Short mmCIF file of N, CA and C in Angstrom, two decimals:
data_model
loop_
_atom_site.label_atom_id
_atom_site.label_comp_id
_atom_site.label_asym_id
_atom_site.label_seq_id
_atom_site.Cartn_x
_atom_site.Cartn_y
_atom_site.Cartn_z
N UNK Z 774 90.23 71.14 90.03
CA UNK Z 774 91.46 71.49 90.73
C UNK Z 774 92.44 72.08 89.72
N UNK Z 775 92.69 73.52 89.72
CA UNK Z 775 93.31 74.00 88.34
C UNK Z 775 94.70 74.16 89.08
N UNK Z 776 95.11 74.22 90.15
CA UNK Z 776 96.40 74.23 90.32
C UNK Z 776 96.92 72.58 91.80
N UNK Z 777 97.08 71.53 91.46
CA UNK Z 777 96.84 70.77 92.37
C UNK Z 777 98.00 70.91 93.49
N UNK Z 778 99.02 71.68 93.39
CA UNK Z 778 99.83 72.41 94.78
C UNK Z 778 99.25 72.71 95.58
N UNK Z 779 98.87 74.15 94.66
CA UNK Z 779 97.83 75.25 95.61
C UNK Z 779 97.03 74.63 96.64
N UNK Z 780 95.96 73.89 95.92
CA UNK Z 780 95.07 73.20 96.92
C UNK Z 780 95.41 72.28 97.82
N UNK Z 781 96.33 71.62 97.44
CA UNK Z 781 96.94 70.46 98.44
C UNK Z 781 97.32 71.18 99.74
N UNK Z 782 97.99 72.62 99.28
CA UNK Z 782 99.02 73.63 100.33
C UNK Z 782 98.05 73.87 101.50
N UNK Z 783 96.51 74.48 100.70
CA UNK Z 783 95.60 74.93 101.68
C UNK Z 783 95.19 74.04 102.49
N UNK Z 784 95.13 72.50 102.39
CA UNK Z 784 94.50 71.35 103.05
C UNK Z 784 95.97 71.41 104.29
N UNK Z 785 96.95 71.86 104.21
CA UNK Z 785 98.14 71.62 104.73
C UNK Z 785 98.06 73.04 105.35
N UNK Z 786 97.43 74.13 105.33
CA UNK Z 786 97.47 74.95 105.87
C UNK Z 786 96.43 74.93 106.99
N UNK Z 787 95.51 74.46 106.48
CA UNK Z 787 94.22 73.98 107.43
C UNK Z 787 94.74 73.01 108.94
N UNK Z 788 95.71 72.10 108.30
CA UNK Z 788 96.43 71.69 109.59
C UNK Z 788 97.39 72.26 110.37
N UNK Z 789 97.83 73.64 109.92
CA UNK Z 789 98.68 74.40 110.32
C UNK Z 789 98.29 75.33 111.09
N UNK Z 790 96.98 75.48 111.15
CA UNK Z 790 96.40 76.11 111.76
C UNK Z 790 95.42 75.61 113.30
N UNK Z 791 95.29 74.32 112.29
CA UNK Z 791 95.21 73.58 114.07
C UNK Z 791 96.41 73.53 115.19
N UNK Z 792 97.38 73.67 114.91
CA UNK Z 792 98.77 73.68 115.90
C UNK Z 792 98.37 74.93 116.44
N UNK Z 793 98.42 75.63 115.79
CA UNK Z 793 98.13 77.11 116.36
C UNK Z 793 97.21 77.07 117.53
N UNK Z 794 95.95 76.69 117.08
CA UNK Z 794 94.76 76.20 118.04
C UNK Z 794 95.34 76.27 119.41
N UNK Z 795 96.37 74.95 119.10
CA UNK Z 795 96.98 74.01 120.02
C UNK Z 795 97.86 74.76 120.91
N UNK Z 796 98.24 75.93 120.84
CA UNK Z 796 99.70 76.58 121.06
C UNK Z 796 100.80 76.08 120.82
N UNK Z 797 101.43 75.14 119.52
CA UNK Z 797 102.15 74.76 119.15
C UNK Z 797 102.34 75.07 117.03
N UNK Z 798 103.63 75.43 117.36
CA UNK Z 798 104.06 76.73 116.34
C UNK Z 798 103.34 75.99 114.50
N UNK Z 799 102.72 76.57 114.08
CA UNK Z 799 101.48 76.62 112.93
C UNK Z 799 102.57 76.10 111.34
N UNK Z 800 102.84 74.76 111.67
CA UNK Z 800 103.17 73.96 110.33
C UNK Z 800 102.11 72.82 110.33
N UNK Z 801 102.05 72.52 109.07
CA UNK Z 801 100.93 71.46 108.73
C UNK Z 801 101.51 71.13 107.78
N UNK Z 802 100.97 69.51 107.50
CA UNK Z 802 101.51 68.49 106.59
C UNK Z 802 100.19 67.40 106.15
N UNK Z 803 100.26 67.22 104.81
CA UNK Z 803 99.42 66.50 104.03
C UNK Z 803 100.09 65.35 103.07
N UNK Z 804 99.75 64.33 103.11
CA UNK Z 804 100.18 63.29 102.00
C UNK Z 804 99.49 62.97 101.09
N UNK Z 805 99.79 62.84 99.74
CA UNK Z 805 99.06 62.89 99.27
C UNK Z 805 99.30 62.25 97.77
N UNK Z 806 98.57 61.10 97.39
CA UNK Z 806 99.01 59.70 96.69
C UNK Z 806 97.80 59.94 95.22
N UNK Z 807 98.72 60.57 94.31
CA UNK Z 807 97.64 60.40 92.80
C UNK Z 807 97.12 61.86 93.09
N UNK Z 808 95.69 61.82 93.19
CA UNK Z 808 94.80 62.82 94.01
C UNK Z 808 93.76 62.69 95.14
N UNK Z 809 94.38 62.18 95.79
CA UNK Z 809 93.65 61.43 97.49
C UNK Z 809 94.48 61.62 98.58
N UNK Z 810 94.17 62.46 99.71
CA UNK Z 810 94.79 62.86 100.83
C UNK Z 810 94.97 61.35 101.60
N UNK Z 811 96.30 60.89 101.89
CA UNK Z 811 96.03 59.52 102.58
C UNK Z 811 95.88 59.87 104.14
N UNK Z 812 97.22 61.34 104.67
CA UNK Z 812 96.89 61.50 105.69
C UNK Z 812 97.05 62.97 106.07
N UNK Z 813 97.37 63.48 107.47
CA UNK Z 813 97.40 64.68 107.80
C UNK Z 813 98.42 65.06 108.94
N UNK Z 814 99.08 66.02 109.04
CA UNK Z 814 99.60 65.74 110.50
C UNK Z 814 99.62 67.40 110.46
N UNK Z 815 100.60 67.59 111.78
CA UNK Z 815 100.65 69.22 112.45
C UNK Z 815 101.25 69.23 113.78
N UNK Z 816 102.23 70.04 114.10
CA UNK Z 816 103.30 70.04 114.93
C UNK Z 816 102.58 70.33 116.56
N UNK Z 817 103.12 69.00 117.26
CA UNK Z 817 102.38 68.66 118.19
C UNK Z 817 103.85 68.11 119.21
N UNK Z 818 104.62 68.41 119.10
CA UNK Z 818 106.21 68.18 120.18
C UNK Z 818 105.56 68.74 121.62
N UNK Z 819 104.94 70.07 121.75
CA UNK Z 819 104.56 70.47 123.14
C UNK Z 819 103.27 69.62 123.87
N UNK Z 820 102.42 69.80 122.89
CA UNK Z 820 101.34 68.61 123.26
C UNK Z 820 101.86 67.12 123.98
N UNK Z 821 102.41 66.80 123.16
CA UNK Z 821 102.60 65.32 122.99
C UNK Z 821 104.14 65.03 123.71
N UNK Z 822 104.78 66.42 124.25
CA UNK Z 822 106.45 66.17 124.88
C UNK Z 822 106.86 65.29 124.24
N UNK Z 823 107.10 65.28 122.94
CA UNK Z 823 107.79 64.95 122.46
C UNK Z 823 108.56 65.71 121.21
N UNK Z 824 109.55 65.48 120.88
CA UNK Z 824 110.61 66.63 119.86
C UNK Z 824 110.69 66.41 118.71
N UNK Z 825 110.29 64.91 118.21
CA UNK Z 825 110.10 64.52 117.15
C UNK Z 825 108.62 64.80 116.62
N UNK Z 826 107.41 65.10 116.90
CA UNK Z 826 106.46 65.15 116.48
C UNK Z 826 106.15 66.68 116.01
N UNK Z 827 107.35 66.62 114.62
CA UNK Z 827 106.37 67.90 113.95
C UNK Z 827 105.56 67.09 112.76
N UNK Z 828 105.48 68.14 112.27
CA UNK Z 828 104.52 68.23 110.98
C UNK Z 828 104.06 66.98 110.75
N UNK Z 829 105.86 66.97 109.50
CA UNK Z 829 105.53 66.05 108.72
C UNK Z 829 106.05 65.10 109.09
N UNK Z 830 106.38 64.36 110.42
CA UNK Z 830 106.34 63.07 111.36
C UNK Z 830 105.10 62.84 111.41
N UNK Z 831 104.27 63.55 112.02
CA UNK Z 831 103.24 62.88 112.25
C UNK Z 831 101.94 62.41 111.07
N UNK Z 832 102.34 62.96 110.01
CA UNK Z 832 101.97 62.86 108.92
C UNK Z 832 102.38 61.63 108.76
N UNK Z 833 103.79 61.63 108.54
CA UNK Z 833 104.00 60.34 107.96
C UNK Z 833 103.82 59.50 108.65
N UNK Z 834 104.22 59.33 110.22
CA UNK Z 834 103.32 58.28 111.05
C UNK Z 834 101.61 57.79 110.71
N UNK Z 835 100.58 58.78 110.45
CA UNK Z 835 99.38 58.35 110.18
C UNK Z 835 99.50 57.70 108.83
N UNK Z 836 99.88 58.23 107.95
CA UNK Z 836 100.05 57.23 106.58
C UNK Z 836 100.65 56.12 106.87
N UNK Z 837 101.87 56.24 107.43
CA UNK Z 837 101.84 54.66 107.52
C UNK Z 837 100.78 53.66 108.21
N UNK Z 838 100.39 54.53 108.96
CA UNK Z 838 99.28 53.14 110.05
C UNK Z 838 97.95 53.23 108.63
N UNK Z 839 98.02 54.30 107.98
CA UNK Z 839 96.24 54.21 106.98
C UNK Z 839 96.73 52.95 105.75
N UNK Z 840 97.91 53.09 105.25
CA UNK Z 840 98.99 52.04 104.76
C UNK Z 840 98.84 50.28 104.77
N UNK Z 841 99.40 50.75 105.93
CA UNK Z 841 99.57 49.49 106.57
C UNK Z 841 101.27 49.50 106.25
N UNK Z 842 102.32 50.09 105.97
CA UNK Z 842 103.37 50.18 105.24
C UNK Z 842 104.47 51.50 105.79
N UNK Z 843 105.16 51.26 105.92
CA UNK Z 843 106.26 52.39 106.39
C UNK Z 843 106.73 52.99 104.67
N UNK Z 844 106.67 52.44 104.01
CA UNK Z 844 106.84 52.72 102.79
C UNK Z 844 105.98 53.49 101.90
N UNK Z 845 106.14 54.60 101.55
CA UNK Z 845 105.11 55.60 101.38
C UNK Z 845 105.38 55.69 99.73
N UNK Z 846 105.83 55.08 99.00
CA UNK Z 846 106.22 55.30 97.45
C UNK Z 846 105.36 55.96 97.07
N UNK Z 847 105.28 56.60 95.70
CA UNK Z 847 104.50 57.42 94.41
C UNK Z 847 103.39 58.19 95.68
N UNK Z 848 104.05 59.49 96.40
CA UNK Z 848 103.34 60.13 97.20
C UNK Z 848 103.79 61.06 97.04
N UNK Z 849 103.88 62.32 97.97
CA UNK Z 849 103.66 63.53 97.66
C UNK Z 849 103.06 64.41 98.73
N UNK Z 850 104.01 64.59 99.96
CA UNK Z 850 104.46 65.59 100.70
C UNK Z 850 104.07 66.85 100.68
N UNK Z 851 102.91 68.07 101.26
CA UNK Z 851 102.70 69.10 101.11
C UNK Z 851 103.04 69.39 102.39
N UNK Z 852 103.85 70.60 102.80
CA UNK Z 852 104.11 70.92 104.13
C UNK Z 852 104.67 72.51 104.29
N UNK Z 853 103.94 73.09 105.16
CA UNK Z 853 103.88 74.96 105.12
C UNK Z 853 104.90 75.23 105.27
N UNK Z 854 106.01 74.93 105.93
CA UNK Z 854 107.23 75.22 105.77
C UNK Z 854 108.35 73.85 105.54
N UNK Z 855 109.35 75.02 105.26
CA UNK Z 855 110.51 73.89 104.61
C UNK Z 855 111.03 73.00 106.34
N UNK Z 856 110.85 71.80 105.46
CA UNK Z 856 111.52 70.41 106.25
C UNK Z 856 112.81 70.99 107.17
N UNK Z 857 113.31 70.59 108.20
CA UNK Z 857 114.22 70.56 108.93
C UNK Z 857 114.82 69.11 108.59
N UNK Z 858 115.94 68.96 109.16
CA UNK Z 858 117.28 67.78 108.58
C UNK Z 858 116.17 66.62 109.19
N UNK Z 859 115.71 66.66 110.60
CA UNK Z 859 115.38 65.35 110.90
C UNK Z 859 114.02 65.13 110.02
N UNK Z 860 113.12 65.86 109.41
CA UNK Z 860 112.32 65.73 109.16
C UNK Z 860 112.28 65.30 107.46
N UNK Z 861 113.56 65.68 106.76
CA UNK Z 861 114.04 65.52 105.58
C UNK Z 861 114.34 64.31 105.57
N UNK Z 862 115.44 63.62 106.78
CA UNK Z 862 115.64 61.74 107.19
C UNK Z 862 114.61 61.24 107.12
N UNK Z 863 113.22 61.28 107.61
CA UNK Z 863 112.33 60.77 107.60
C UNK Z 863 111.78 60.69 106.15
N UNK Z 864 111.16 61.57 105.85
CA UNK Z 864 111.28 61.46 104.19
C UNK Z 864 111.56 60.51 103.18
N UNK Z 865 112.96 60.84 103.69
CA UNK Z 865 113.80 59.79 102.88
C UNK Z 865 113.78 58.70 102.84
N UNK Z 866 113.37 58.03 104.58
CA UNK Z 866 113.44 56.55 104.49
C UNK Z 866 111.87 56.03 104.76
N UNK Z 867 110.81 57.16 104.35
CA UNK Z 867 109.31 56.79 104.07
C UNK Z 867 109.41 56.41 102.51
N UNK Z 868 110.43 56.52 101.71
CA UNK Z 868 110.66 56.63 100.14
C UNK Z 868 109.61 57.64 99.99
N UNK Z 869 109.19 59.10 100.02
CA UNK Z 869 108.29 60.14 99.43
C UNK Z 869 109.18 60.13 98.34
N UNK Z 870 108.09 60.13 97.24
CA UNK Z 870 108.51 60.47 95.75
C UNK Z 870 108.88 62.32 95.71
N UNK Z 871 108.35 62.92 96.42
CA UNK Z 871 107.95 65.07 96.16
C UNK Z 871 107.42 65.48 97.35
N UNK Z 872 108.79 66.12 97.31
CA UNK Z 872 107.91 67.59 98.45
C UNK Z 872 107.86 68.69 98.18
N UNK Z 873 107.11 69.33 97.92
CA UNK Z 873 105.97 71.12 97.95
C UNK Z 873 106.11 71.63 99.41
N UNK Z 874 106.41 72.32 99.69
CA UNK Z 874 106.84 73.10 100.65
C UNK Z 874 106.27 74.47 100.50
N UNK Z 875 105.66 75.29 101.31
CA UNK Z 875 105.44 76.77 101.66
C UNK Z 875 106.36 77.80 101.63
N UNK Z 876 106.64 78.57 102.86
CA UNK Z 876 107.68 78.92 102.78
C UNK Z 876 108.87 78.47 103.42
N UNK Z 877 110.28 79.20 103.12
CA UNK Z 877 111.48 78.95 103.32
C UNK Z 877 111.71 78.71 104.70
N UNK Z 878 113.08 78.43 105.54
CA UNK Z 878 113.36 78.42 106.98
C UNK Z 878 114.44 78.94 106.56
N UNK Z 879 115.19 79.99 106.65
CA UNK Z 879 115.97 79.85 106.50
C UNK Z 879 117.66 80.27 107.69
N UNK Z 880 116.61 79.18 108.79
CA UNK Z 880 117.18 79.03 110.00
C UNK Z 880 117.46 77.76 109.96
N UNK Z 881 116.74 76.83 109.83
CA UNK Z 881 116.89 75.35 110.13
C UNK Z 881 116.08 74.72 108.62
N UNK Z 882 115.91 75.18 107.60
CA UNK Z 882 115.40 74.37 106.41
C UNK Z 882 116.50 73.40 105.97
N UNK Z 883 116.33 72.25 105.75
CA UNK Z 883 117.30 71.85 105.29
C UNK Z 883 116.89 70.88 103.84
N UNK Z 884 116.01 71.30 103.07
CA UNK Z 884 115.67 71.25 101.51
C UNK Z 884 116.57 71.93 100.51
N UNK Z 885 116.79 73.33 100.98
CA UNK Z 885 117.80 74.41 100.33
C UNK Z 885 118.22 75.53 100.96
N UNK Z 886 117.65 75.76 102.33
CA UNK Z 886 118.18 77.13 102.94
C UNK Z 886 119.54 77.01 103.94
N UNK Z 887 119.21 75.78 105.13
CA UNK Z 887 120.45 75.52 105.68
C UNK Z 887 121.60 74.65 104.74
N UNK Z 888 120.97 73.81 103.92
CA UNK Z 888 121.90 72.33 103.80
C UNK Z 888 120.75 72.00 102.58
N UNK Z 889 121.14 71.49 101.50
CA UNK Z 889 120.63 70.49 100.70
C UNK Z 889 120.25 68.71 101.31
N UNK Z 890 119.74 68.72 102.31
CA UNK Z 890 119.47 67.69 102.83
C UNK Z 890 118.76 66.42 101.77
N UNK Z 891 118.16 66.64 101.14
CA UNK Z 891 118.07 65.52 99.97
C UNK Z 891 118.56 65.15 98.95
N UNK Z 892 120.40 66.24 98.80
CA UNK Z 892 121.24 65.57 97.99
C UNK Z 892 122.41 64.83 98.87
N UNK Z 893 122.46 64.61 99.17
CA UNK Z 893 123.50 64.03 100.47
C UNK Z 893 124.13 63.27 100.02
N UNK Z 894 125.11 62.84 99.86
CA UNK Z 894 125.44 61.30 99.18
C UNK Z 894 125.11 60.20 100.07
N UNK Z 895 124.96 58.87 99.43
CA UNK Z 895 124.62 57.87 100.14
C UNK Z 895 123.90 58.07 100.57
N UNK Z 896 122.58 58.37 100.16
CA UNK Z 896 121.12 58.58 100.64
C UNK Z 896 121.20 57.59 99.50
N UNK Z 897 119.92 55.99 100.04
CA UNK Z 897 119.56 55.07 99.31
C UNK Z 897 117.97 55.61 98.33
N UNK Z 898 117.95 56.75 98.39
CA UNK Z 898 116.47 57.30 97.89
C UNK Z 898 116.46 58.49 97.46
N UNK Z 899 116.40 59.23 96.33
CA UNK Z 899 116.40 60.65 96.00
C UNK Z 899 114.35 61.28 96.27
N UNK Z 900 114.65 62.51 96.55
CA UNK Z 900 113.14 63.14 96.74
C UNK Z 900 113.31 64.05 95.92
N UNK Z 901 112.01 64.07 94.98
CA UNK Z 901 112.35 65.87 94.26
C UNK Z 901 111.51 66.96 95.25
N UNK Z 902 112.05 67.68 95.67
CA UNK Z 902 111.44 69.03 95.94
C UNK Z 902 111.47 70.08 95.19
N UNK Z 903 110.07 71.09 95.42
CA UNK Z 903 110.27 72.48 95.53
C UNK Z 903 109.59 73.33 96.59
N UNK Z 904 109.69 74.34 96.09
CA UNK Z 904 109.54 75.62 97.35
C UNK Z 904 108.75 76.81 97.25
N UNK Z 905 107.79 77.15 98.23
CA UNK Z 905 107.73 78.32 97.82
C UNK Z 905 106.03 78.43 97.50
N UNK Z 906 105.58 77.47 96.99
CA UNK Z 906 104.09 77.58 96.80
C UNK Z 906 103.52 78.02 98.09
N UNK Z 907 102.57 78.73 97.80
CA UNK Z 907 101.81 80.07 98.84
C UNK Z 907 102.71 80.09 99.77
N UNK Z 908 103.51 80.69 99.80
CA UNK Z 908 104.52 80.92 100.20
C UNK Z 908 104.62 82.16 101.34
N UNK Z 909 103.50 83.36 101.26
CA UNK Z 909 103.12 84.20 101.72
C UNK Z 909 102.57 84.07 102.69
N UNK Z 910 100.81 83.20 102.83
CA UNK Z 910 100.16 82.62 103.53
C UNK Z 910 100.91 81.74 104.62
N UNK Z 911 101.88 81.19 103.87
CA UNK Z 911 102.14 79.93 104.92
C UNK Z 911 103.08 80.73 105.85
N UNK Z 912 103.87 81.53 105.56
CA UNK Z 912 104.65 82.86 106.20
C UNK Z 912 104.40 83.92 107.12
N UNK Z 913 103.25 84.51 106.68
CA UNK Z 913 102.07 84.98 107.11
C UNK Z 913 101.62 84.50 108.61
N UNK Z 914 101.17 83.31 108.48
CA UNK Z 914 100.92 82.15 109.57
C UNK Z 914 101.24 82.11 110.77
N UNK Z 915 103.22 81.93 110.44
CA UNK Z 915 104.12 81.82 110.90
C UNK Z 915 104.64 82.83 111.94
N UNK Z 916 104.40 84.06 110.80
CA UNK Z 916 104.75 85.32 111.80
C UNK Z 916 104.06 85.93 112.41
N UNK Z 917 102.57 85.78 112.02
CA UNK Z 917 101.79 86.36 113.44
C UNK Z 917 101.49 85.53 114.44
N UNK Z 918 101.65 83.99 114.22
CA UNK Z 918 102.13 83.03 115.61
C UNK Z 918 103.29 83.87 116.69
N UNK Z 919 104.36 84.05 115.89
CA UNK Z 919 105.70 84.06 116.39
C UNK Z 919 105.45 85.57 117.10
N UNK Z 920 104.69 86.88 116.54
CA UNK Z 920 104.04 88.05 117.49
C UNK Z 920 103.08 88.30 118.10
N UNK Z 921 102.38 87.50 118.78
CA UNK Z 921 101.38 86.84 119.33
C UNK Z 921 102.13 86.51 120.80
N UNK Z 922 103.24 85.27 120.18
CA UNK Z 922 103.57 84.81 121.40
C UNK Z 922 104.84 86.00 122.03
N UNK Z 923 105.38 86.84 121.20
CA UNK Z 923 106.19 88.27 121.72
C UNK Z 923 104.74 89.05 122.96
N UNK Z 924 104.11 89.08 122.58
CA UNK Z 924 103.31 90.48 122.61
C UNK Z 924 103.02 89.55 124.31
N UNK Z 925 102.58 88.23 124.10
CA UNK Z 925 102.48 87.67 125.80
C UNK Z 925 103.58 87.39 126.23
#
């Protein structure tokens, strides 16, 4: 594994692409503890009617049940696009040590495009992020989802 982002990104793209499958818009999320995927998730709100179940909810929901623990310490967040605020809260109070992110939102990201959502004050937990790894691909993804569903 010569770049362990990269590859983590693609395992996270692989689930991003199942949403798609799904007709539900192509983010994917991977956790991922040392070098061992604990779990997987992928934006499933239309499926599942529910608004909370993107990505990396449902990600972090399966880790916790593989767990046994709501507490996700010394982990490590891969997810095709940047976090939104509610999805950044969650985060925060899973304690994720890092999040790697794809590309930007810079509609509703709230890592660094809308809002610095993980410097906040009075957040009992800091996350380091960055941004941007395959960044193209995961973009890519995104926008021929988004002209796909124009064109019907």
């Amino acid at each position: 594994m010569n770049n362990p982002d990269e590859h983590w990104m693609q395992q996270a793209l692989a689930c991003a692409a199942r949403a798609a499958e799904a007709g539900e818009v192509p983010v994917g999320a991977v956790l991922v503890a040392g070098d061992k995927m604990i779990a997987e998730g992928w934006n499933q709100p239309i499926v599942g009617h529910d608004p909370t179940a993107h990505a990396e909810v449902m990600c972090l929901r399966a880790a916790g049940q593989t767990l046994g623990n709501y507490r996700l310490a010394d982990t490590t967040l891969y997810v095709t696009l940047e976090p939104c605020l509610m999805c950044v809260g969650a985060i925060v109070h899973a304690r994720v040590a890092r999040v790697v992110f794809g590309a930007f939102d810079p509609k509703s990201g709230a890592v660094s495009s809308l809002c610095r959502g993980f410097e906040l004050p009075g957040l009992n937990h800091r996350v380091e992020a960055s941004g941007g790894v395959l960044a193209e691909p995961c973009g890519a993804l995104l926008r021929e989802f988004f002209r796909d569903r124009r064109r019907n």
